Coordinates of C-alpha atoms in Angstrom, one line a residue:
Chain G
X1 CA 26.2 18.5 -27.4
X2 CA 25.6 19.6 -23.6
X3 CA 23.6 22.3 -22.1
X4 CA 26.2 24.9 -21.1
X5 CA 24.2 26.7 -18.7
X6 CA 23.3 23.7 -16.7
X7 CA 26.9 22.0 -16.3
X8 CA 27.6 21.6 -12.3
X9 CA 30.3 20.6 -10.4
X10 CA 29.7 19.2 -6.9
X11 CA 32.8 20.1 -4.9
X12 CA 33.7 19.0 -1.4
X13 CA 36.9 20.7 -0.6
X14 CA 39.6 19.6 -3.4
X15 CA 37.3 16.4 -5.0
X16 CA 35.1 17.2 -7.5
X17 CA 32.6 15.8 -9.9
X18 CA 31.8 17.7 -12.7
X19 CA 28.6 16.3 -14.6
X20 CA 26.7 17.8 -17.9
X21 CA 23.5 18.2 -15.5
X22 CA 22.7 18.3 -12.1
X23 CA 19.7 15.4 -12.8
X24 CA 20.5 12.4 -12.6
X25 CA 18.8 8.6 -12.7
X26 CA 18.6 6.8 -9.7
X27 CA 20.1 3.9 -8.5
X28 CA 17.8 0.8 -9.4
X29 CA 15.7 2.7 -11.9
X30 CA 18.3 2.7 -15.0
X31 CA 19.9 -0.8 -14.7
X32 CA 23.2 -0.6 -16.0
X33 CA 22.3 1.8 -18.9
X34 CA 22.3 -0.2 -22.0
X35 CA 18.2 -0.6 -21.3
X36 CA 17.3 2.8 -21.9
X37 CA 19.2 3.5 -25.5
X38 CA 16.0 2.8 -27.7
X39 CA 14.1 5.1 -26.0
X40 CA 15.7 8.1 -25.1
X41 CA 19.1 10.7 -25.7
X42 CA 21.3 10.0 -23.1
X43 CA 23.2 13.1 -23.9
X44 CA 21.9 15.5 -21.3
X45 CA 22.0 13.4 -19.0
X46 CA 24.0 14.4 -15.4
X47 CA 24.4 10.5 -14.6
X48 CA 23.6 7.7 -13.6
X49 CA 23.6 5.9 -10.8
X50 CA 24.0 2.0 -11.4
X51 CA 21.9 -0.7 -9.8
X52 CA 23.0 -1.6 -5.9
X53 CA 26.0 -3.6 -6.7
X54 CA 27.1 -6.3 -4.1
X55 CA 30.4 -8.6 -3.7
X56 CA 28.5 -11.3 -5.0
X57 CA 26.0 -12.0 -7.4
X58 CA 22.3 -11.5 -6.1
X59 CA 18.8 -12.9 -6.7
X60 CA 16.9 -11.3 -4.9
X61 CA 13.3 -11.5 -3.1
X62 CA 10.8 -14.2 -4.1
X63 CA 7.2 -13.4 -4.6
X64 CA 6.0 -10.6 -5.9
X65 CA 8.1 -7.4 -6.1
X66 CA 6.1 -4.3 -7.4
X67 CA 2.7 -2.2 -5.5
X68 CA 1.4 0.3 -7.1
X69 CA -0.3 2.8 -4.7
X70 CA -1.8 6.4 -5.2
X71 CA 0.6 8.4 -6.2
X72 CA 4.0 6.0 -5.4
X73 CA 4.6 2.8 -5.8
X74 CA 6.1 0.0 -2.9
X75 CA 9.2 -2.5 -4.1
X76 CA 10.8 -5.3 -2.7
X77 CA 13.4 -6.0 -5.5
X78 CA 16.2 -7.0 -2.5
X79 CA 19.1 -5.4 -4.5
X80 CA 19.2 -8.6 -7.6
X81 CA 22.6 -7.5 -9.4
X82 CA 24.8 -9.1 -11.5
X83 CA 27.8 -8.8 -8.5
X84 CA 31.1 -6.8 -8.9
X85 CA 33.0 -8.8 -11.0
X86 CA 30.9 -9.0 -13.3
X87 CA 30.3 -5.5 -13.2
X88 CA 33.7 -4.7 -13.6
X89 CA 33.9 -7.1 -16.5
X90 CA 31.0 -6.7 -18.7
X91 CA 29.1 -4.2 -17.9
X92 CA 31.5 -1.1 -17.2
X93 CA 33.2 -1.6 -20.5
X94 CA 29.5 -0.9 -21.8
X95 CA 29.4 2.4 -19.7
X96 CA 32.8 3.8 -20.2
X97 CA 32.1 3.9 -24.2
X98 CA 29.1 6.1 -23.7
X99 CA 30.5 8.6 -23.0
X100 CA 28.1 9.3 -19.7
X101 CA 29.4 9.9 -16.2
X102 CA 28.0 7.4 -13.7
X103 CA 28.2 7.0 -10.1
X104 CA 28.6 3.0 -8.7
X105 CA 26.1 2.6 -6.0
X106 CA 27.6 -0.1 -4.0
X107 CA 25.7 -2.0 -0.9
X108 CA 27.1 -5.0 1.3
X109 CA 26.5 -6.8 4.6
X110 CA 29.8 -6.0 6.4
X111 CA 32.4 -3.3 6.7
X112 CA 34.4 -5.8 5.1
X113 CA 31.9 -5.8 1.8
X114 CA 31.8 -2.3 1.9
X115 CA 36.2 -1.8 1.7
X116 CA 36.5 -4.6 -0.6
X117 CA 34.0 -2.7 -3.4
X118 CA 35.4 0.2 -2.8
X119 CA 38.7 -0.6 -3.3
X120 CA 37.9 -2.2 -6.2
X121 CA 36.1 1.1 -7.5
X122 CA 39.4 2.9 -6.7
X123 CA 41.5 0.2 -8.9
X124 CA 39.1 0.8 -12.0
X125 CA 39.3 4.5 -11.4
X126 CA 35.2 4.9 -10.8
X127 CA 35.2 8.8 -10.8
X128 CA 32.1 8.6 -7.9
X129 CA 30.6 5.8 -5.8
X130 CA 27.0 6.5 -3.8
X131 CA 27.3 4.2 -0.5
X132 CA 24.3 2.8 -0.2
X133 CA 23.5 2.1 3.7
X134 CA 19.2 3.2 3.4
X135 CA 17.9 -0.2 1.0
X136 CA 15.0 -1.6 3.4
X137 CA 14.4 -4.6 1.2
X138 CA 17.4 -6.5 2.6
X139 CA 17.6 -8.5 5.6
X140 CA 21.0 -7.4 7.0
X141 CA 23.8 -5.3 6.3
X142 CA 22.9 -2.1 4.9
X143 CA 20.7 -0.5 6.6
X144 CA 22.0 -1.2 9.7
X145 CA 25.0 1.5 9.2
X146 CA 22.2 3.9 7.5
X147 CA 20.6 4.4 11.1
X148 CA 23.2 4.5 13.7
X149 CA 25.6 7.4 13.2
X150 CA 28.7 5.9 15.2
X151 CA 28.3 2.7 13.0
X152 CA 28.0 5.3 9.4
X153 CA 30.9 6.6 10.8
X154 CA 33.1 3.9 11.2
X155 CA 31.8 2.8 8.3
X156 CA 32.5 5.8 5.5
X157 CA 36.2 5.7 7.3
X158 CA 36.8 2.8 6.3
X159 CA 36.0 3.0 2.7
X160 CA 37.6 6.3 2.5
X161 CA 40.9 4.7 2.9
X162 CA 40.4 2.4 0.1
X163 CA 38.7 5.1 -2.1
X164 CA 40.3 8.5 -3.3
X165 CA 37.1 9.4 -6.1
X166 CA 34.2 11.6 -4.8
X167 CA 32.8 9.4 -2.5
X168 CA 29.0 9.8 -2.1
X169 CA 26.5 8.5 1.0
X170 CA 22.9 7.5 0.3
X171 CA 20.7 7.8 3.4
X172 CA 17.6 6.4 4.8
X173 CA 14.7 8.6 5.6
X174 CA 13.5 5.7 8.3
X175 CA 15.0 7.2 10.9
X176 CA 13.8 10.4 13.2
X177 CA 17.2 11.8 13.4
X178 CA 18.9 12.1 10.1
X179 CA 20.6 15.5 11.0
X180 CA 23.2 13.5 13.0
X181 CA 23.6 10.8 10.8
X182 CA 24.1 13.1 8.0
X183 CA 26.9 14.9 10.2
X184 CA 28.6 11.7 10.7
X185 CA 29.1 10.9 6.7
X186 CA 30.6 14.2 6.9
X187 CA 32.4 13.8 9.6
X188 CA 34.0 10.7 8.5
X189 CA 34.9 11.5 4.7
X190 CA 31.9 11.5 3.0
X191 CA 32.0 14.2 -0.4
X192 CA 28.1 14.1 -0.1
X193 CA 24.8 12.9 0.4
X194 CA 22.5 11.8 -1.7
X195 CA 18.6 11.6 0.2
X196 CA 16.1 10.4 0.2
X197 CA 15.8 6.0 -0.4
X198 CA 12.7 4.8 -0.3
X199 CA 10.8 4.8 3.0
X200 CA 9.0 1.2 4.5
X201 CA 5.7 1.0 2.9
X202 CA 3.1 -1.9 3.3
X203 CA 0.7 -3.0 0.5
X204 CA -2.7 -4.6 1.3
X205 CA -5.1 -5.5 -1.6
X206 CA -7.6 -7.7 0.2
X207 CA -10.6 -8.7 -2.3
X208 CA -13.9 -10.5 -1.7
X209 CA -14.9 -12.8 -4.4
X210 CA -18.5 -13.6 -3.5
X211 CA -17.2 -16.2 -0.9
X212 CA -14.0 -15.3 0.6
X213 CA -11.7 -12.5 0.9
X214 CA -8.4 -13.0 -1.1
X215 CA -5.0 -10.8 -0.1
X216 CA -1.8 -9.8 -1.4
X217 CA 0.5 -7.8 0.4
X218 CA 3.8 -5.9 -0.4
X219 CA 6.4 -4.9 2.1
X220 CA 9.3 -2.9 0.7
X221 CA 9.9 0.7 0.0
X222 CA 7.8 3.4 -1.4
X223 CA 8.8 5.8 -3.6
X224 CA 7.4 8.3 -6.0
X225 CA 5.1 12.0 -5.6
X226 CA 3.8 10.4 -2.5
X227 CA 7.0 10.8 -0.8
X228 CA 8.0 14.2 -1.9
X229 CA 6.7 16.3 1.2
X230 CA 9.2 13.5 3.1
X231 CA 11.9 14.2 1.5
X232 CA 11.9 17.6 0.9
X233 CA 11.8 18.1 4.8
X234 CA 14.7 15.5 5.2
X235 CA 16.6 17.6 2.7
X236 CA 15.9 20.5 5.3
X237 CA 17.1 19.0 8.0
X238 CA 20.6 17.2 6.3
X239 CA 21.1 21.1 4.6
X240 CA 20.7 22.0 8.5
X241 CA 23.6 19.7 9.9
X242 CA 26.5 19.4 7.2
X243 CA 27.8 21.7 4.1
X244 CA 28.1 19.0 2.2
X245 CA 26.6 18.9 -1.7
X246 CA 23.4 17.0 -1.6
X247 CA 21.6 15.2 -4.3
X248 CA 18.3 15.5 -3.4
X249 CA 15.6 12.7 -4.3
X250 CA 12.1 11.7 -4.1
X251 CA 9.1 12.1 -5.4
X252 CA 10.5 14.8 -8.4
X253 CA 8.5 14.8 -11.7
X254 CA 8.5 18.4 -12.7
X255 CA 10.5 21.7 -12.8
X256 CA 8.9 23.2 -9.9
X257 CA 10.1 19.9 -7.5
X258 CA 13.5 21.0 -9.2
X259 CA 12.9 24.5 -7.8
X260 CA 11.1 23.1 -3.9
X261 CA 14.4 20.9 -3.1
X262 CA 16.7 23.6 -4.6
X263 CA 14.8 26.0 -1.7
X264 CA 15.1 23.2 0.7
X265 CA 18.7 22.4 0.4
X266 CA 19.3 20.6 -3.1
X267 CA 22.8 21.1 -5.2
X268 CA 21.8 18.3 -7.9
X269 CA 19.0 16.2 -8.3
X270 CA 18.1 12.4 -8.8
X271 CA 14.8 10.8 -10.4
X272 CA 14.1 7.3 -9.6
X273 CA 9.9 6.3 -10.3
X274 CA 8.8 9.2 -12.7
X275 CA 12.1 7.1 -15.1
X276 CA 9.2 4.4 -14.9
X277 CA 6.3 7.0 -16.0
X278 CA 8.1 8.8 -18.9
X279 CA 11.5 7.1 -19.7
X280 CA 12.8 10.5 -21.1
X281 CA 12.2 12.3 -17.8
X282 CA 15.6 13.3 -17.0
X283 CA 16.4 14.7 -20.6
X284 CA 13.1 16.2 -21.0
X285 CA 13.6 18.3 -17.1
X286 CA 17.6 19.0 -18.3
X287 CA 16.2 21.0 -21.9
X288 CA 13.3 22.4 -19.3
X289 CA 15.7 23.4 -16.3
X290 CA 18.0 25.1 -19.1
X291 CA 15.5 27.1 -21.3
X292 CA 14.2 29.0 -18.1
X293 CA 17.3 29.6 -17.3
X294 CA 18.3 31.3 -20.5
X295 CA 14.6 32.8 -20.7
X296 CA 15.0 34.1 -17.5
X297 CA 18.1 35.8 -17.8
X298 CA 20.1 33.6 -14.9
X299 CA 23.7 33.4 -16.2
X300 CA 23.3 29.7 -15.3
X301 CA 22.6 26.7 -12.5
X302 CA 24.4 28.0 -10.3
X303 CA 23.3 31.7 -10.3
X304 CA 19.6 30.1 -10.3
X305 CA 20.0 28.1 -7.4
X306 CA 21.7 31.0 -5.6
X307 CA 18.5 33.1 -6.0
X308 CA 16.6 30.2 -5.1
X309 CA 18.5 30.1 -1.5
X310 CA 18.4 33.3 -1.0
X311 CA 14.4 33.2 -1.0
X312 CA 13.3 33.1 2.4
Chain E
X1 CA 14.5 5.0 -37.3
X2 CA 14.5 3.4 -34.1
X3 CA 12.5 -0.1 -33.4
X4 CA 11.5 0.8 -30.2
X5 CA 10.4 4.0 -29.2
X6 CA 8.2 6.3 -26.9
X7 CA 5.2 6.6 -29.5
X8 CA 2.3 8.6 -30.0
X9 CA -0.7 7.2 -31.2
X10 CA -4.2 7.8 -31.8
X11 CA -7.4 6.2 -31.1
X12 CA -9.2 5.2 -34.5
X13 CA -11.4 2.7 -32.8
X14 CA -12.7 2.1 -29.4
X15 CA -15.7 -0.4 -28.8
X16 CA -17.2 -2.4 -26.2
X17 CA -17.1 -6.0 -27.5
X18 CA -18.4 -8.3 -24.0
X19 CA -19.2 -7.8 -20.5
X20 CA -16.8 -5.4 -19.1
X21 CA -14.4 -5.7 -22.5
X22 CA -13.3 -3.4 -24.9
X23 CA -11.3 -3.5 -28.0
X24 CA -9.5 -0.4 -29.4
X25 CA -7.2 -0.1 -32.7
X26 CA -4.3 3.2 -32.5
X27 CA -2.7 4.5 -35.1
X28 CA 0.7 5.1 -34.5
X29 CA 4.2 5.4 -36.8
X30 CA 5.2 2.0 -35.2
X31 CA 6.4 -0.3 -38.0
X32 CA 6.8 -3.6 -37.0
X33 CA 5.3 -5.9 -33.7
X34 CA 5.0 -9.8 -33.5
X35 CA 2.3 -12.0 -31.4
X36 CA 3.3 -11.9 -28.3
X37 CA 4.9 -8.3 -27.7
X38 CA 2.8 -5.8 -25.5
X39 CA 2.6 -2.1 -25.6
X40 CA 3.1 -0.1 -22.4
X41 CA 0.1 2.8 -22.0
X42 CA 0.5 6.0 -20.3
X43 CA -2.3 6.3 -17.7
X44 CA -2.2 10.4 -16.1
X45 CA -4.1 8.9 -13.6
X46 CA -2.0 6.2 -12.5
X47 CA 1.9 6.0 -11.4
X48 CA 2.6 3.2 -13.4
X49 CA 2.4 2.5 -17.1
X50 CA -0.1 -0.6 -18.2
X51 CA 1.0 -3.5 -20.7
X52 CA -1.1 -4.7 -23.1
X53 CA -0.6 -7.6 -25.3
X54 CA -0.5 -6.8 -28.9
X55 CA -4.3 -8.5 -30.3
X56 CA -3.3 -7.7 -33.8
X57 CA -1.1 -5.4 -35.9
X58 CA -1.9 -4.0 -39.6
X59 CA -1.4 -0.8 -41.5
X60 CA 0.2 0.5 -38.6
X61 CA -3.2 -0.1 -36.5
X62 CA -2.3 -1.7 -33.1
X63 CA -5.4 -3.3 -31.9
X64 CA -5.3 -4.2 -28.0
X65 CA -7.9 -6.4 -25.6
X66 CA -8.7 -5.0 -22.2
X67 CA -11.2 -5.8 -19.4
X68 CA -12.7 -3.2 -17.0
X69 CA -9.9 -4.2 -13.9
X70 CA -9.2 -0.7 -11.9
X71 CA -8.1 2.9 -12.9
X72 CA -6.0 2.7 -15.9
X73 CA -8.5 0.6 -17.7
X74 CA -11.1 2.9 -16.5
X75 CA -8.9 6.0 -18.1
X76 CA -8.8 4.1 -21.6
X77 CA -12.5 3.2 -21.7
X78 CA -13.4 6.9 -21.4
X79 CA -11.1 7.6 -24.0
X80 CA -12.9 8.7 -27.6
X81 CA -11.9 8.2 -31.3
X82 CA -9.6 10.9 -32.3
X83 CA -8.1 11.1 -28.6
X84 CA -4.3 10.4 -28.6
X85 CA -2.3 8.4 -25.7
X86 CA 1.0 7.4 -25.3
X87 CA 3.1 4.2 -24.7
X88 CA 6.3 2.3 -25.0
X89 CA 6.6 -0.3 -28.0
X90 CA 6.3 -2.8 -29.1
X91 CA 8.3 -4.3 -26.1
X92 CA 9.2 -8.1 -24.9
X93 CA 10.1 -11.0 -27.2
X94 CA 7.1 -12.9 -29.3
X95 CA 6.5 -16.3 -30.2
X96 CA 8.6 -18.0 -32.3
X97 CA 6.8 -19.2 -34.8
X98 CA 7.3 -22.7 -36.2
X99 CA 6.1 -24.8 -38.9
X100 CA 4.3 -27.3 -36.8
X101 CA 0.3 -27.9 -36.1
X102 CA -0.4 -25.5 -33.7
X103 CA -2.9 -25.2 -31.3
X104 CA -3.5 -22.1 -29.3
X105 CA -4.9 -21.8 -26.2
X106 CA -6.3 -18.7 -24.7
X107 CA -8.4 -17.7 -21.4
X108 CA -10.4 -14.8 -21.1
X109 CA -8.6 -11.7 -21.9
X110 CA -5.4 -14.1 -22.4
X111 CA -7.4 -14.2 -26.5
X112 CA -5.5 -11.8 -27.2
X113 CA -2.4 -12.3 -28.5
X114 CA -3.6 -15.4 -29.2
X115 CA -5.6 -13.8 -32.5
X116 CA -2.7 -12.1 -33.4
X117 CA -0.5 -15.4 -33.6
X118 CA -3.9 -17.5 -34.8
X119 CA -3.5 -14.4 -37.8
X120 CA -0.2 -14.5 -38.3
X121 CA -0.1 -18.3 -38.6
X122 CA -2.8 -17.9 -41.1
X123 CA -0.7 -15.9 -43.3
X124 CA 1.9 -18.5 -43.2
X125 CA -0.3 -21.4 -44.1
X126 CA 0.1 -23.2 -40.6
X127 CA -2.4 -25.4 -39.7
X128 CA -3.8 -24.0 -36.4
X129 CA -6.4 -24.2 -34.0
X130 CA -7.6 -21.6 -31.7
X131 CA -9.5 -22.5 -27.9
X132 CA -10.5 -20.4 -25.5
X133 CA -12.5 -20.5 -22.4
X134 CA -14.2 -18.0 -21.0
X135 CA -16.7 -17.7 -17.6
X136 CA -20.0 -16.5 -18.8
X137 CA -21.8 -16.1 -22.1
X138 CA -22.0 -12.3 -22.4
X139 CA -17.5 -12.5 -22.1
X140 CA -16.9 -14.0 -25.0
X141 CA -14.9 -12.6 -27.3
X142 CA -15.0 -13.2 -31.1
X143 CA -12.4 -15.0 -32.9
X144 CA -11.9 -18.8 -31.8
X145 CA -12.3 -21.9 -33.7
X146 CA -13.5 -23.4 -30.4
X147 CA -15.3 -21.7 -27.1
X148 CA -15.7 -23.2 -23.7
X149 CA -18.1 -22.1 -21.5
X150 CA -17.5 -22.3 -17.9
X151 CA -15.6 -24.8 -16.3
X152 CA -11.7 -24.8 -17.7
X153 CA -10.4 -25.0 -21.1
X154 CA -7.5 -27.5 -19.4
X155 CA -10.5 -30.1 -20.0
X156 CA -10.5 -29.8 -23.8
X157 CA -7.2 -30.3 -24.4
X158 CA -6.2 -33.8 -24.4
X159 CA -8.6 -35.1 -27.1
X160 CA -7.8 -31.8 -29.3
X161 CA -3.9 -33.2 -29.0
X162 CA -4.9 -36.3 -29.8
X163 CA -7.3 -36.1 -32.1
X164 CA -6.0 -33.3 -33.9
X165 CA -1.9 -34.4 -34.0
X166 CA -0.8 -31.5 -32.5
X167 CA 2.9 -30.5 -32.4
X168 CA 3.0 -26.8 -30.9
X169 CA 0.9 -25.1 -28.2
X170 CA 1.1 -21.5 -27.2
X171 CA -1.0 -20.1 -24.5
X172 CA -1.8 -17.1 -23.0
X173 CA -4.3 -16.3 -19.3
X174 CA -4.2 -17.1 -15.6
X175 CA -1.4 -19.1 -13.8
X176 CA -3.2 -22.3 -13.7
X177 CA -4.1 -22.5 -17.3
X178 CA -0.4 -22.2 -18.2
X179 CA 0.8 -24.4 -15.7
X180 CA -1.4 -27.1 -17.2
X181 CA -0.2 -26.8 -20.5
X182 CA 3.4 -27.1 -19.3
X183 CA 1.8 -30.7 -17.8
X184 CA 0.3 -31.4 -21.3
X185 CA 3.4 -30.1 -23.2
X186 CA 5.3 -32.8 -21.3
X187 CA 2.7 -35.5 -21.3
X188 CA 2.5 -35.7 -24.7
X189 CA 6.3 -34.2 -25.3
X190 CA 5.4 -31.6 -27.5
X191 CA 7.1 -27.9 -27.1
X192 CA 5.2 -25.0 -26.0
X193 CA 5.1 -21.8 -25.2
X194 CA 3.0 -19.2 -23.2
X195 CA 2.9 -15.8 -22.5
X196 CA 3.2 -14.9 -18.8
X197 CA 1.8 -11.5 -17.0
X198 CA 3.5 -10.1 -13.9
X199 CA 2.8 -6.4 -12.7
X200 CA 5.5 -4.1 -13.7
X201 CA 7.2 -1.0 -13.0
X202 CA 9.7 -0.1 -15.6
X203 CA 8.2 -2.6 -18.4
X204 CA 11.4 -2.2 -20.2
X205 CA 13.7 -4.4 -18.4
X206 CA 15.8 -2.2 -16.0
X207 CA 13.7 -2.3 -12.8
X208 CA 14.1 -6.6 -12.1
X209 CA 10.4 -6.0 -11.0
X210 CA 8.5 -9.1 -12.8
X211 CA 11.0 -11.8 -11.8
X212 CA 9.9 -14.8 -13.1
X213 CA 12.4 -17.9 -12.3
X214 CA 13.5 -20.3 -15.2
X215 CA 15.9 -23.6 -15.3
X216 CA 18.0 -23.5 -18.5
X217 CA 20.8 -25.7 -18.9
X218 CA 20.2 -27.1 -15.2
X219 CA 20.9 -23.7 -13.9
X220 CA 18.0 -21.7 -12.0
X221 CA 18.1 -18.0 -13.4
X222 CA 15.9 -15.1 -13.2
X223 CA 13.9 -13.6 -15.8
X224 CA 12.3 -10.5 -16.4
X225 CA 8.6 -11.0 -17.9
X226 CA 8.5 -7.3 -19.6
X227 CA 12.2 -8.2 -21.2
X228 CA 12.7 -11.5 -21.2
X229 CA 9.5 -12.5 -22.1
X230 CA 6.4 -12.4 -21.6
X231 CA 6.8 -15.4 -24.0
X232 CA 8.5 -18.2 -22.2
X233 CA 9.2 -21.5 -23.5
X234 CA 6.6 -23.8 -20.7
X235 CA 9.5 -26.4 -20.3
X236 CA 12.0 -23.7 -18.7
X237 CA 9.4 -22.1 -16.4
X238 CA 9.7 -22.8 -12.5
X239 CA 5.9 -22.8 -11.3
X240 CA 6.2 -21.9 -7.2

């Protein structure tokens, strides 16, 4: 069973993706979604976004990975997934008998990478892929199209020839002008935009012992409440620059951040840290997002976030 | 019912049992756990969730170890009998419990899954000997055969093995302690098997946060401690 009054459809032009919910689990913090089966209902879930997968198989960073800081936490995972074929081979049979809709975020070092996956997501009919140019914690590729908008756009044209499903961009909020590199993902194919990734964090613990100090330090990206202010105001400025749907992330925990990036800009919704804070946090904000709007009287999401944009 | 689940428990118990040390016992509908598993505890006032290694399970009565390290521990030892928490459990792979002399080796806070397996190999009738070190007098904590003061519980070790024909150890604490009883393992080629700690994010196996690396069948691998472990066999960890 769904909740009716929450169903949305993100549209660009005629591609669609139609999803139960408009909330859905971000890339890196559900795995590949057979993890998160003893603890929670996946039926209301929207989506969700798999792991960052490459061409190849990837280990990742050495050392230590995780900081936790006030109110956010730092990682330096460096993208560790099982690689496409493998994928493809065990891992999507797993999702496509769950009956839940999930986007394949892909990342890779070279245009090249990025046509090859997405022609493969094409071949195995992948309704939605979320490019994923924004992950800081790798040491090339990547990011590299996330902040220049002439290399995004050459970029997203390319994997738009190999790819006909509703193709969705993932962008960095480490750069100070995200309105134009939001226009080029439209401008070059892109169905929509998914915002924020995690912004470059460092964290310092440096102890004394009685004799000498002792440090640890952790340089990746930080996400969670810290970083909602961040992104609310780069969904402000994306909203500003393209018509595109946007699935708007960072920071969200509660219905009221549901309501702030709505205001801001926001079509649908991803959580990523609070997933590590209350593994039912996506199912729990669905059932929440949908009582007040049947308490409320709002025929349903849509309506909702229509009044919500209309509040200046 | 589910194995796993998102539980609710509440506090029965909650005592301070050494310097900077407390031990509390929840009562929650959680029906099974082994030595070696951890429970993952909702802290509001952190972002992240804390593990906890299991120090005995009965009646439904999870008992777990912690020492005074930073805010989360600081929310639980302000917590009072009748208060109710939650957490993820029981999570991770235990021991695996054979029929051989044991001996168990614990430091500091690393005790405490160490009573639960020292309990459960009791009710199996295997011969077993608990030691654990611990810095000062006032943080000992109850419940070994053998204490060591000061100084490193690596030191008591061969002579026990010797002496006492052992054929399994199992060990829980810092780094180096568990890196020496991979040495000893191998020295006197006898298995073993520790329980690591890592911070974690997700503590359920999705986030690849605890990475631990492992050689099994000559291949180098990665590992997650919260899923994968936290027990290890000490022959298949890679120390850096």
């Amino acid at each position: 069973m769904g909740l009716e009054n929450i169903k949305t459809t993100l549209k660009n032009n005629q591609r669609t993706f139609e999803i139960k919910s408009p909330i859905i689990g971000a890339s890196g913090t559900y795995g590949y979604n057979d993890e998160f089966e003893d603890f929670i209902n996946l039926n209301y879930f929207g989506a969700i976004s798999t792991k960052g997968i490459t061409l190849e198989k990837r280990a990742g960073n050495e050392g230590d990975r995780i900081f936790e800081v006030q109110n956010g936490m730092i990682n330096r995972i460096g993208l560790e997934n099982v690689g496409i074929e493998s994928f493809i081979k065990e891992k999507l049979p797993i999702l496509n008998s769950k009956n839940i809709d999930f986007i394949l975020n892909i990342a890779g070092n070279t245009i090249e990478d990025y046509e090859k996956l997405a022609k493969i997501a094409n071949d195995n009919k992948i309704k939605a892929i979320e490019v994923n140019v924004s992950c800081p914690n790798v040491k090339s590729g990547c990011l590299e199209f996330g902040l220049n908008p002439d290399n995004l756009f050459q970029l997203i044209k390319k994997i738009r020839k190999n790819y006909n499903g509703f193709l969705i961009v993932k962008l960095s909020p480490n750069t100070s002008d995200i309105k134009t590199i939001a226009k080029a993902a439209q401008d070059s194919g892109a169905d929509c935009i998914s915002a924020i990734n995690t912004l470059r964090g460092l964290g310092i613990e440096i102890e004394f012992d009685g004799k000498k100090f002792n440090k640890k330090s952790v340089k990746g990206g930080l996400s969670g409440p810290c970083i909602k202010p961040v992104a609310l105001y780069m969904i402000e400025e994306i909203r500003s620059s393209t018509n595109l749907p946007i699935i708007a992330m960072g920071g969200i925990l509660k219905l009221s951040d549901l309501f702030e990036f709505i205001s801001a800009g926001a079509d649908a919704f991803q959580i990523g840290t609070a997933n590590f804070i209350k593994p039912s946090i996506c199912t729990d904000l669905a059932v929440e997002l949908s009582d007040f709007i049947e308490k409320n009287h709002f025929k349903n999401f849509e309506e909702l976030k229509k009044k919500i944009k209309e509040t200046k | 019912m589910k194995t796993k689940s998102d539980f609710k428990g509440e506090i029965i118990n909650i005592e301070n049992i050494a310097k900077d040390t407390c031990k509390m016992d929840i009562l929650s509908s959680m029906e099974k756990a082994s030595a070696g598993q951890f429970i993952s505890i909702f802290c509001p006032n952190t972002t992240l969730r804390r593990p906890f290694s299991i120090a005995n399970f009965e009646n439904n009565t999870i008992t777990i170890l912690f020492k005074l390290k930073g805010e989360g521990t600081n929310y639980l030892k302000n917590l009072k009998k009748g208060d109710n928490i939650n957490f993820l459990a029981p999570l991770g792979n235990g021991f695996a419990i054979e029929n051989k002399k044991s001996l168990l080796v614990g430091a500091g806070i690393g005790i405490a899954p160490m009573i639960f397996l020292k309990n459960t190999l009791n009710k199996k009738n295997i011969e077993n000997l608990l030691i654990t070190g611990f810095k000062s007098n006032n943080e000992i904590i109850e419940g070994s055969d053998r204490t060591v003061v000061g100084g490193s519980v690596l030191d008591y070790l061969d002579e026990i093995i010797k002496n006492e024909k052992i054929e399994m150890i199992y060990s829980c604490g810092p780094l180096p302690v568990l890196k020496g009883i991979t040495g000893l393992s191998k020295k006197y080629n006898i298995s073993s098997q520790i329980a690591m700690e890592k911070v974690m994010a997700c503590s359920i196996g999705v986030c690849r946060g605890c990475i631990i690396k492992l050689i099994k069948n000559n291949e180098v691998i990665n590992a997650s401690v919260c899923k994968d472990g936290p027990v290890f066999k000490g022959s298949e960890v890679i120390w850096d």
